[in-house]
mmCIF file of C-alpha atoms in Angstrom:
data_model
loop_
_atom_site.group_PDB
_atom_site.id
_atom_site.type_symbol
_atom_site.label_atom_id
_atom_site.label_comp_id
_atom_site.label_asym_id
_atom_site.label_seq_id
_atom_site.Cartn_x
_atom_site.Cartn_y
_atom_site.Cartn_z
ATOM 1 C CA MET A 1 98.965 141.677 79.788
ATOM 2 C CA LEU A 2 102.287 141.657 78.001
ATOM 3 C CA CYS A 3 100.431 142.767 74.899
ATOM 4 C CA LEU A 4 99.187 145.984 76.476
ATOM 5 C CA ALA A 5 100.438 149.276 75.176
ATOM 6 C CA LEU A 6 103.342 150.946 76.996
ATOM 7 C CA SER A 7 101.009 153.400 78.734
ATOM 8 C CA HIS A 8 99.212 150.500 80.420
ATOM 9 C CA ARG A 9 102.247 148.524 81.558
ATOM 10 C CA TRP A 10 102.322 149.892 85.105
ATOM 11 C CA LEU A 11 98.661 149.009 85.522
ATOM 12 C CA ALA A 12 99.352 145.489 84.257
ATOM 13 C CA VAL A 13 102.242 145.055 86.705
ATOM 14 C CA LEU A 14 100.083 146.198 89.618
ATOM 15 C CA LEU A 15 97.316 143.789 88.634
ATOM 16 C CA ILE A 16 99.695 140.839 88.335
ATOM 17 C CA VAL A 17 101.375 141.598 91.667
ATOM 18 C CA GLY A 18 97.997 141.926 93.356
ATOM 19 C CA TYR A 19 96.790 138.672 91.830
ATOM 20 C CA SER A 20 99.959 136.890 92.926
ATOM 21 C CA ILE A 21 99.546 138.111 96.513
ATOM 22 C CA ASN A 22 95.931 136.947 96.578
ATOM 23 C CA VAL A 23 96.869 133.543 95.146
ATOM 24 C CA SER A 24 99.658 133.123 97.696
ATOM 25 C CA ALA A 25 97.283 133.998 100.494
ATOM 26 C CA ALA A 26 94.703 131.574 99.153
ATOM 27 C CA PHE A 27 97.245 128.736 99.082
ATOM 28 C CA ALA A 28 98.264 129.525 102.638
ATOM 29 C CA GLN A 29 94.656 129.527 103.818
ATOM 30 C CA THR A 30 93.427 126.481 101.898
ATOM 31 C CA ASP A 31 94.158 124.057 104.755
ATOM 32 C CA THR A 32 93.408 126.397 107.658
ATOM 33 C CA THR A 33 90.267 128.351 106.845
ATOM 34 C CA ALA A 34 87.562 127.580 109.424
ATOM 35 C CA ARG A 35 84.027 127.055 108.230
ATOM 36 C CA ILE A 36 81.454 129.382 109.779
ATOM 37 C CA GLU A 37 77.856 128.271 110.151
ATOM 38 C CA GLY A 38 74.909 130.646 110.018
ATOM 39 C CA ASN A 39 74.917 131.066 113.812
ATOM 40 C CA GLY A 40 78.518 132.250 113.788
ATOM 41 C CA LYS A 41 79.955 129.136 115.437
ATOM 42 C CA LYS A 42 82.994 127.419 114.010
ATOM 43 C CA LYS A 43 82.367 124.275 112.058
ATOM 44 C CA LYS A 44 84.870 121.617 110.988
ATOM 45 C CA GLN A 45 87.793 122.986 109.032
ATOM 46 C CA SER A 46 88.524 122.401 105.374
ATOM 47 C CA GLY A 47 91.618 121.205 103.534
ATOM 48 C CA SER A 48 93.805 118.992 105.721
ATOM 49 C CA HIS A 49 91.085 119.030 108.429
ATOM 50 C CA THR A 50 88.968 116.459 106.626
ATOM 51 C CA SER A 51 87.072 113.619 108.244
ATOM 52 C CA GLU A 52 88.570 110.160 108.273
ATOM 53 C CA PRO A 53 87.711 107.964 105.263
ATOM 54 C CA ARG A 54 85.324 105.087 105.803
ATOM 55 C CA PRO A 55 86.831 101.689 106.820
ATOM 56 C CA LEU A 56 87.244 100.417 103.263
ATOM 57 C CA PHE A 57 89.587 103.288 102.390
ATOM 58 C CA ALA A 58 91.392 103.629 105.723
ATOM 59 C CA THR A 59 94.291 101.466 104.524
ATOM 60 C CA ASP A 60 96.343 101.017 101.345
ATOM 61 C CA GLU A 61 96.599 97.259 101.782
ATOM 62 C CA PRO A 62 95.066 95.458 98.781
ATOM 63 C CA LEU A 63 91.796 93.714 99.571
ATOM 64 C CA SER A 64 91.177 90.179 98.319
ATOM 65 C CA PHE A 65 87.630 88.981 97.724
ATOM 66 C CA THR A 66 85.584 86.665 95.507
ATOM 67 C CA LEU A 67 82.515 87.551 93.464
ATOM 68 C CA SER A 68 80.266 84.605 92.646
ATOM 69 C CA SER A 69 77.539 85.122 90.045
ATOM 70 C CA GLN A 70 76.486 83.987 86.606
ATOM 71 C CA MET A 71 79.555 85.649 85.147
ATOM 72 C CA GLN A 72 78.795 84.709 81.570
ATOM 73 C CA ARG A 73 75.679 86.884 81.760
ATOM 74 C CA VAL A 74 77.618 89.689 83.447
ATOM 75 C CA VAL A 75 80.328 89.715 80.790
ATOM 76 C CA ARG A 76 77.735 89.725 77.997
ATOM 77 C CA ASP A 77 75.736 92.591 79.502
ATOM 78 C CA ARG A 78 77.166 95.334 77.289
ATOM 79 C CA THR A 79 74.110 97.310 76.116
ATOM 80 C CA LYS A 80 73.763 100.612 77.903
ATOM 81 C CA PRO A 81 70.211 101.054 79.282
ATOM 82 C CA ALA A 82 68.046 103.801 77.840
ATOM 83 C CA PRO A 83 67.580 106.885 80.042
ATOM 84 C CA LYS A 84 65.312 106.140 83.026
ATOM 85 C CA ALA A 85 65.150 102.463 82.067
ATOM 86 C CA ALA A 86 65.672 99.920 84.833
ATOM 87 C CA VAL A 87 69.231 98.646 85.040
ATOM 88 C CA VAL A 88 69.978 94.945 84.851
ATOM 89 C CA ARG A 89 70.981 93.544 88.227
ATOM 90 C CA HIS A 90 73.019 90.365 88.515
ATOM 91 C CA PRO A 91 72.575 88.739 91.953
ATOM 92 C CA ALA A 92 75.907 87.726 93.422
ATOM 93 C CA ARG A 93 77.742 86.828 96.593
ATOM 94 C CA LEU A 94 80.845 88.649 97.766
ATOM 95 C CA MET A 95 83.160 86.591 99.976
ATOM 96 C CA TYR A 96 86.313 87.612 101.804
ATOM 97 C CA ALA A 97 88.335 86.420 104.762
ATOM 98 C CA ALA A 98 88.497 88.512 107.940
ATOM 99 C CA ASP A 99 88.628 87.043 111.464
ATOM 100 C CA THR A 100 86.084 84.654 110.015
ATOM 101 C CA ALA A 101 84.794 84.085 106.487
ATOM 102 C CA VAL A 102 82.370 86.811 105.464
ATOM 103 C CA THR A 103 79.701 86.386 102.779
ATOM 104 C CA LEU A 104 77.593 89.329 101.630
ATOM 105 C CA PRO A 105 74.723 89.470 99.131
ATOM 106 C CA VAL A 106 75.351 92.046 96.410
ATOM 107 C CA ASP A 107 73.989 92.994 93.003
ATOM 108 C CA LEU A 108 76.444 93.464 90.153
ATOM 109 C CA VAL A 109 75.471 96.272 87.779
ATOM 110 C CA VAL A 110 77.443 96.805 84.581
ATOM 111 C CA ARG A 111 78.371 100.463 84.056
ATOM 112 C CA GLY A 112 80.590 102.704 81.927
ATOM 113 C CA ASN A 113 80.785 103.864 78.332
ATOM 114 C CA PHE A 114 84.102 103.133 76.620
ATOM 115 C CA ARG A 115 85.081 100.268 78.897
ATOM 116 C CA ARG A 116 81.600 98.752 78.744
ATOM 117 C CA ASP A 117 81.965 98.201 74.996
ATOM 118 C CA ALA A 118 83.103 94.629 74.281
ATOM 119 C CA ALA A 119 85.148 95.923 71.357
ATOM 120 C CA ASN A 120 87.321 97.832 73.829
ATOM 121 C CA CYS A 121 87.437 95.704 76.972
ATOM 122 C CA LEU A 122 87.254 91.999 77.711
ATOM 123 C CA PHE A 123 85.484 92.593 81.021
ATOM 124 C CA PRO A 124 83.050 95.434 81.860
ATOM 125 C CA PRO A 125 83.374 97.790 84.834
ATOM 126 C CA LEU A 126 80.873 97.206 87.638
ATOM 127 C CA TYR A 127 78.897 98.679 90.477
ATOM 128 C CA LEU A 128 78.728 96.617 93.665
ATOM 129 C CA ASP A 129 75.244 97.413 94.966
ATOM 130 C CA PHE A 130 74.882 96.257 98.567
ATOM 131 C CA PRO A 131 71.517 95.909 100.335
ATOM 132 C CA LYS A 132 71.209 98.314 103.249
ATOM 133 C CA LYS A 133 72.383 97.170 106.693
ATOM 134 C CA VAL A 134 73.992 93.885 105.578
ATOM 135 C CA VAL A 135 77.439 95.504 105.438
ATOM 136 C CA LYS A 136 77.407 96.674 109.056
ATOM 137 C CA GLY A 137 80.485 95.455 110.926
ATOM 138 C CA THR A 138 82.313 94.455 107.731
ATOM 139 C CA VAL A 139 85.065 96.135 105.716
ATOM 140 C CA PHE A 140 82.271 97.447 103.470
ATOM 141 C CA ALA A 141 80.532 99.200 106.363
ATOM 142 C CA LYS A 142 78.510 102.266 105.285
ATOM 143 C CA GLN A 143 79.003 101.435 101.611
ATOM 144 C CA ASN A 144 76.030 101.212 99.300
ATOM 145 C CA LYS A 145 76.700 101.523 95.569
ATOM 146 C CA LEU A 146 80.422 101.107 95.069
ATOM 147 C CA LYS A 147 82.370 101.448 91.827
ATOM 148 C CA LEU A 148 84.674 98.589 90.890
ATOM 149 C CA VAL A 149 87.180 99.421 88.139
ATOM 150 C CA THR A 150 87.826 96.031 86.563
ATOM 151 C CA HIS A 151 90.602 94.770 84.316
ATOM 152 C CA CYS A 152 90.000 95.824 80.733
ATOM 153 C CA ARG A 153 92.756 93.931 78.993
ATOM 154 C CA ASP A 154 95.947 94.060 81.026
ATOM 155 C CA ASP A 155 96.067 93.792 84.824
ATOM 156 C CA GLU A 156 99.024 96.153 85.050
ATOM 157 C CA TYR A 157 96.907 98.947 83.570
ATOM 158 C CA VAL A 158 94.728 98.669 86.675
ATOM 159 C CA VAL A 159 97.723 99.079 88.983
ATOM 160 C CA ARG A 160 98.972 102.020 86.937
ATOM 161 C CA GLU A 161 95.607 103.782 87.123
ATOM 162 C CA TYR A 162 95.386 103.105 90.850
ATOM 163 C CA LEU A 163 98.711 104.879 91.300
ATOM 164 C CA VAL A 164 97.396 107.915 89.396
ATOM 165 C CA TYR A 165 94.661 108.212 92.039
ATOM 166 C CA LYS A 166 97.350 107.981 94.717
ATOM 167 C CA LEU A 167 99.359 110.719 92.993
ATOM 168 C CA TYR A 168 96.378 113.074 93.047
ATOM 169 C CA ASN A 169 95.694 112.176 96.695
ATOM 170 C CA GLN A 170 99.141 113.634 97.418
ATOM 171 C CA LEU A 171 98.046 116.977 95.974
ATOM 172 C CA THR A 172 94.724 117.356 97.750
ATOM 173 C CA ASP A 173 92.257 115.659 100.076
ATOM 174 C CA LEU A 174 89.550 116.773 97.644
ATOM 175 C CA SER A 175 90.113 113.630 95.603
ATOM 176 C CA PHE A 176 88.732 110.134 95.282
ATOM 177 C CA LYS A 177 90.202 107.547 97.608
ATOM 178 C CA ALA A 178 90.997 104.296 95.852
ATOM 179 C CA ARG A 179 91.785 100.832 97.123
ATOM 180 C CA LEU A 180 93.436 98.156 95.068
ATOM 181 C CA ALA A 181 91.674 94.803 95.138
ATOM 182 C CA GLN A 182 92.514 91.312 93.973
ATOM 183 C CA VAL A 183 89.194 89.985 92.739
ATOM 184 C CA THR A 184 88.385 86.375 91.930
ATOM 185 C CA TYR A 185 85.423 86.038 89.565
ATOM 186 C CA LEU A 186 83.606 82.747 90.110
ATOM 187 C CA ASP A 187 80.919 81.649 87.654
ATOM 188 C CA SER A 188 78.138 80.055 89.708
ATOM 189 C CA ALA A 189 76.787 78.386 86.547
ATOM 190 C CA GLY A 190 80.130 76.732 85.841
ATOM 191 C CA LYS A 191 80.332 78.103 82.279
ATOM 192 C CA ARG A 192 83.496 80.127 82.816
ATOM 193 C CA LYS A 193 86.677 79.194 84.576
ATOM 194 C CA PRO A 194 87.473 81.135 87.770
ATOM 195 C CA GLU A 195 89.836 84.019 87.137
ATOM 196 C CA THR A 196 91.610 86.470 89.423
ATOM 197 C CA HIS A 197 92.478 90.026 88.433
ATOM 198 C CA TRP A 198 93.392 93.378 89.889
ATOM 199 C CA GLY A 199 90.572 95.865 90.393
ATOM 200 C CA ILE A 200 90.109 99.280 91.979
ATOM 201 C CA LEU A 201 87.408 100.127 94.492
ATOM 202 C CA LEU A 202 86.551 103.843 94.261
ATOM 203 C CA GLU A 203 85.207 106.040 97.015
ATOM 204 C CA ASP A 204 81.638 107.204 96.478
ATOM 205 C CA GLU A 205 81.129 110.817 95.399
ATOM 206 C CA ASP A 206 78.948 111.518 98.441
ATOM 207 C CA ASP A 207 81.630 110.146 100.755
ATOM 208 C CA VAL A 208 84.264 112.421 99.181
ATOM 209 C CA SER A 209 81.910 115.329 99.815
ATOM 210 C CA LYS A 210 81.185 114.383 103.421
ATOM 211 C CA ARG A 211 84.850 113.793 104.170
ATOM 212 C CA ASN A 212 85.726 117.260 102.850
ATOM 213 C CA HIS A 213 82.604 119.006 104.222
ATOM 214 C CA VAL A 214 81.465 120.096 100.767
ATOM 215 C CA THR A 215 78.267 119.488 98.804
ATOM 216 C CA VAL A 216 77.678 118.132 95.306
ATOM 217 C CA TYR A 217 77.197 120.804 92.627
ATOM 218 C CA LYS A 218 74.942 119.874 89.685
ATOM 219 C CA ASN A 219 74.717 123.005 87.543
ATOM 220 C CA ARG A 220 76.699 123.203 84.299
ATOM 221 C CA LEU A 221 79.596 125.611 83.959
ATOM 222 C CA LYS A 222 82.914 125.909 82.143
ATOM 223 C CA ALA A 223 86.289 125.318 83.739
ATOM 224 C CA ALA A 224 87.129 129.039 83.689
ATOM 225 C CA TYR A 225 84.333 129.679 86.216
ATOM 226 C CA THR A 226 85.547 127.204 88.814
ATOM 227 C CA ASP A 227 87.844 127.901 91.762
ATOM 228 C CA THR A 228 91.147 129.155 90.321
ATOM 229 C CA LEU A 229 93.606 127.212 92.480
ATOM 230 C CA ASN A 230 91.581 124.039 92.368
ATOM 231 C CA MET A 231 91.204 124.088 88.579
ATOM 232 C CA ALA A 232 94.777 125.207 87.893
ATOM 233 C CA THR A 233 96.069 122.330 90.040
ATOM 234 C CA LEU A 234 93.733 119.821 88.399
ATOM 235 C CA ALA A 235 94.564 120.989 84.854
ATOM 236 C CA VAL A 236 98.321 120.921 85.471
ATOM 237 C CA PHE A 237 97.975 117.437 86.971
ATOM 238 C CA GLU A 238 96.064 116.228 83.906
ATOM 239 C CA TYR A 239 98.829 117.717 81.768
ATOM 240 C CA MET A 240 101.494 115.979 83.865
ATOM 241 C CA ILE A 241 99.877 112.557 83.407
ATOM 242 C CA GLY A 242 99.082 113.232 79.748
ATOM 243 C CA ASN A 243 95.292 113.092 80.073
ATOM 244 C CA THR A 244 92.986 115.011 77.730
ATOM 245 C CA ASP A 245 89.964 112.786 78.389
ATOM 246 C CA TRP A 246 88.088 115.126 80.732
ATOM 247 C CA SER A 247 85.623 117.994 80.650
ATOM 248 C CA VAL A 248 84.040 120.268 83.222
ATOM 249 C CA VAL A 249 81.128 121.535 81.153
ATOM 250 C CA TYR A 250 80.034 118.014 80.155
ATOM 251 C CA ARG A 251 80.972 116.471 83.525
ATOM 252 C CA HIS A 252 83.175 114.011 81.681
ATOM 253 C CA ASN A 253 85.403 112.280 84.243
ATOM 254 C CA ILE A 254 84.843 115.274 86.531
ATOM 255 C CA LYS A 255 82.673 115.700 89.630
ATOM 256 C CA MET A 256 81.783 119.166 90.930
ATOM 257 C CA VAL A 257 81.303 120.307 94.526
ATOM 258 C CA VAL A 258 80.806 123.578 96.381
ATOM 259 C CA ASP A 259 82.572 124.747 99.526
ATOM 260 C CA SER A 260 80.900 127.341 101.741
ATOM 261 C CA THR A 261 84.259 129.077 102.261
ATOM 262 C CA ARG A 262 84.906 129.625 98.542
ATOM 263 C CA PRO A 263 82.848 131.623 96.039
ATOM 264 C CA ARG A 264 83.303 129.244 93.095
ATOM 265 C CA PRO A 265 82.679 125.498 92.613
ATOM 266 C CA LEU A 266 85.542 123.000 92.753
ATOM 267 C CA ALA A 267 86.288 120.029 90.507
ATOM 268 C CA ILE A 268 87.404 116.483 91.328
ATOM 269 C CA PRO A 269 88.882 114.311 88.549
ATOM 270 C CA TYR A 270 88.591 110.557 88.089
ATOM 271 C CA ASP A 271 88.986 107.861 85.418
ATOM 272 C CA PHE A 272 92.573 108.091 84.158
ATOM 273 C CA ASP A 273 92.952 105.034 81.937
ATOM 274 C CA HIS A 274 93.294 107.169 78.795
ATOM 275 C CA SER A 275 96.245 109.079 80.237
ATOM 276 C CA GLY A 276 99.790 108.877 78.949
ATOM 277 C CA LEU A 277 100.963 107.770 82.387
ATOM 278 C CA VAL A 278 98.807 104.636 82.230
ATOM 279 C CA ASN A 279 99.685 104.249 78.540
ATOM 280 C CA ALA A 280 97.075 101.586 77.776
ATOM 281 C CA ARG A 281 97.265 100.084 74.296
ATOM 282 C CA TYR A 282 93.602 100.870 73.646
ATOM 283 C CA ALA A 283 93.841 104.552 74.635
ATOM 284 C CA LYS A 284 93.736 107.132 71.838
ATOM 285 C CA PRO A 285 93.333 110.917 71.942
ATOM 286 C CA ALA A 286 90.434 112.629 70.182
ATOM 287 C CA GLU A 287 91.299 113.381 66.549
ATOM 288 C CA GLN A 288 90.281 117.038 66.950
ATOM 289 C CA LEU A 289 93.125 117.640 69.392
ATOM 290 C CA ASN A 290 95.761 117.011 66.722
ATOM 291 C CA ILE A 291 98.036 114.902 68.894
ATOM 292 C CA GLU A 292 99.183 111.458 67.838
ATOM 293 C CA THR A 293 99.217 109.478 71.087
ATOM 294 C CA VAL A 294 98.127 109.860 74.693
ATOM 295 C CA ARG A 295 101.809 110.280 75.568
ATOM 296 C CA ASP A 296 101.739 113.657 73.784
ATOM 297 C CA ARG A 297 100.919 116.213 76.434
ATOM 298 C CA LEU A 298 98.373 118.944 75.736
ATOM 299 C CA TYR A 299 97.164 121.449 78.325
ATOM 300 C CA ARG A 300 93.348 121.555 78.335
ATOM 301 C CA GLY A 301 92.735 123.893 81.244
ATOM 302 C CA PRO A 302 91.913 127.622 81.314
ATOM 303 C CA ALA A 303 94.667 130.111 80.456
ATOM 304 C CA TYR A 304 95.851 131.366 83.848
ATOM 305 C CA PRO A 305 98.490 134.084 84.456
ATOM 306 C CA MET A 306 101.986 132.804 85.178
ATOM 307 C CA ALA A 307 101.580 134.179 88.717
ATOM 308 C CA VAL A 308 98.943 131.485 89.303
ATOM 309 C CA LEU A 309 100.766 128.742 87.437
ATOM 310 C CA ASN A 310 104.030 129.358 89.284
ATOM 311 C CA GLN A 311 102.221 128.855 92.590
ATOM 312 C CA VAL A 312 100.880 125.553 91.294
ATOM 313 C CA PHE A 313 104.261 124.510 89.868
ATOM 314 C CA ALA A 314 105.847 125.060 93.288
ATOM 315 C CA ARG A 315 103.424 122.538 94.771
ATOM 316 C CA PHE A 316 104.326 119.968 92.112
ATOM 317 C CA ARG A 317 108.042 120.524 92.699
ATOM 318 C CA ALA A 318 107.605 119.975 96.427
ATOM 319 C CA LEU A 319 105.823 116.674 95.788
ATOM 320 C CA LYS A 320 108.250 115.429 93.144
ATOM 321 C CA PRO A 321 110.073 112.988 95.486
ATOM 322 C CA ALA A 322 106.764 111.544 96.698
ATOM 323 C CA PHE A 323 105.453 111.193 93.135
ATOM 324 C CA TYR A 324 108.555 109.348 91.961
ATOM 325 C CA ALA A 325 108.622 107.133 95.049
ATOM 326 C CA LEU A 326 105.054 105.942 94.412
ATOM 327 C CA ILE A 327 106.083 104.690 90.984
ATOM 328 C CA GLN A 328 109.574 103.436 91.751
ATOM 329 C CA GLN A 329 108.674 101.529 94.913
ATOM 330 C CA ASP A 330 105.675 99.619 93.583
ATOM 331 C CA LYS A 331 106.822 96.063 92.920
ATOM 332 C CA ARG A 332 103.684 95.271 90.945
ATOM 333 C CA LEU A 333 104.941 97.361 88.029
ATOM 334 C CA SER A 334 107.305 96.081 85.377
ATOM 335 C CA SER A 335 110.813 97.501 85.489
ATOM 336 C CA ASN A 336 110.484 98.790 81.913
ATOM 337 C CA TYR A 337 107.315 100.671 82.779
ATOM 338 C CA VAL A 338 108.940 102.257 85.838
ATOM 339 C CA LYS A 339 111.883 103.414 83.758
ATOM 340 C CA GLU A 340 109.642 104.820 81.005
ATOM 341 C CA THR A 341 107.378 106.572 83.501
ATOM 342 C CA VAL A 342 110.239 108.251 85.343
ATOM 343 C CA TYR A 343 111.461 109.527 81.980
ATOM 344 C CA TYR A 344 107.920 110.708 81.164
ATOM 345 C CA LEU A 345 107.642 112.590 84.458
ATOM 346 C CA ASP A 346 111.103 114.060 83.911
ATOM 347 C CA GLY A 347 109.726 115.659 80.748
ATOM 348 C CA PHE A 348 106.965 117.352 82.730
ATOM 349 C CA TYR A 349 109.369 118.773 85.294
ATOM 350 C CA LYS A 350 111.724 120.014 82.597
ATOM 351 C CA THR A 351 108.782 121.928 81.142
ATOM 352 C CA ILE A 352 107.623 123.624 84.340
ATOM 353 C CA ASP A 353 111.227 124.381 85.374
ATOM 354 C CA ASN A 354 111.894 126.239 82.117
ATOM 355 C CA PRO A 355 109.946 129.551 81.935
ATOM 356 C CA GLU A 356 110.023 129.609 78.134
ATOM 357 C CA LYS A 357 108.782 126.029 77.811
ATOM 358 C CA ALA A 358 106.166 126.611 80.485
ATOM 359 C CA ARG A 359 104.732 129.624 78.661
ATOM 360 C CA ALA A 360 104.659 127.669 75.399
ATOM 361 C CA ALA A 361 102.849 124.755 77.040
ATOM 362 C CA PHE A 362 100.367 126.638 79.221
ATOM 363 C CA LEU A 363 99.961 130.101 77.696
ATOM 364 C CA SER A 364 100.331 129.624 73.959
ATOM 365 C CA ASP A 365 97.421 130.481 71.655
ATOM 366 C CA LEU A 366 95.817 127.071 71.920
ATOM 367 C CA ASP A 367 92.472 126.585 70.234
ATOM 368 C CA ARG A 368 90.447 126.224 73.431
ATOM 369 C CA SER A 369 87.172 126.383 71.524
ATOM 370 C CA VAL A 370 87.535 122.912 69.999
ATOM 371 C CA GLN A 371 84.108 121.291 70.199
ATOM 372 C CA ILE A 372 84.441 117.695 71.376
ATOM 373 C CA ARG A 373 81.460 116.071 73.030
ATOM 374 C CA GLY A 374 82.633 115.234 76.530
ATOM 375 C CA MET A 375 85.854 117.227 76.188
ATOM 376 C CA ASN A 376 84.843 120.857 75.584
ATOM 377 C CA ASN A 377 86.053 122.446 78.810
#
């Protein structure tokens, strides 16, 4: 709008002011807008009025369990199945201690793309596929096919990524719950030594939807056509953590949902191991983005007016103490990493607190048409 001719400036000002008022109102209503069913009765409310998470994600205490299977076969299962081909299932037993010892049958299914490749990770990510009904009365109650983010190379990377999920949970309930787990992998064939590593159990997409009273959205669209506040918050968050490894149009590390109280779909991010905040040794940005490392921040979201961005920045400023506390108070992190991460976050806040730097970072003439499979927003 700043590029409009002088005769149009008053119109531009009016539009910006009107947009700002609407955005402010939308922020105020996000956690209080009641859902109305077709019969006119009030339904459960959105935002902070979400349902409780299922038992597995009702606590932040790490969960310890053992997976017993032919682990040599699991670790060597690196070929991605062809579309519609049957997946390879590895029968296993999951054991954990509650009031008594609990043993559950489960199938291990290797998943993923980058992390599945043996050239990138020593151990593949998994699905824990539970038979129906066997989990009733256990910590895995109502779970079916559950993602397990395994160690790739370094256990601390797992803890770091877990904390990124916790950071985004601070911003919105429309986010994946995560639970840290200490997993012992036991080879039932005796060909591998037992090993214990950190892992992350991720909430199922359908459970996120049910908890937030939204439904999964499967049509393709670009980021610019999603809910403004949702996408602006998500894109600024990805910028804060230094993550460019996401895409709305290709559904790359993004899930989409629809809310009956909002006209546009909403996005939920996941998979943050290629972010600058995690700073994994194996993580590299796409060459087309012209940045050297994942620690180099690059805004990949739509170009929103500063009126919108300032509303989002205010939310990040309010959560700054909570963000820093999550990192600084976690004893599982190395002291050097904590120091480096605080410095990294300081850089983000210096950017959003400086109007000139903020415009350069979020409103400059970035080449948003870069074609990168999986990353073209």
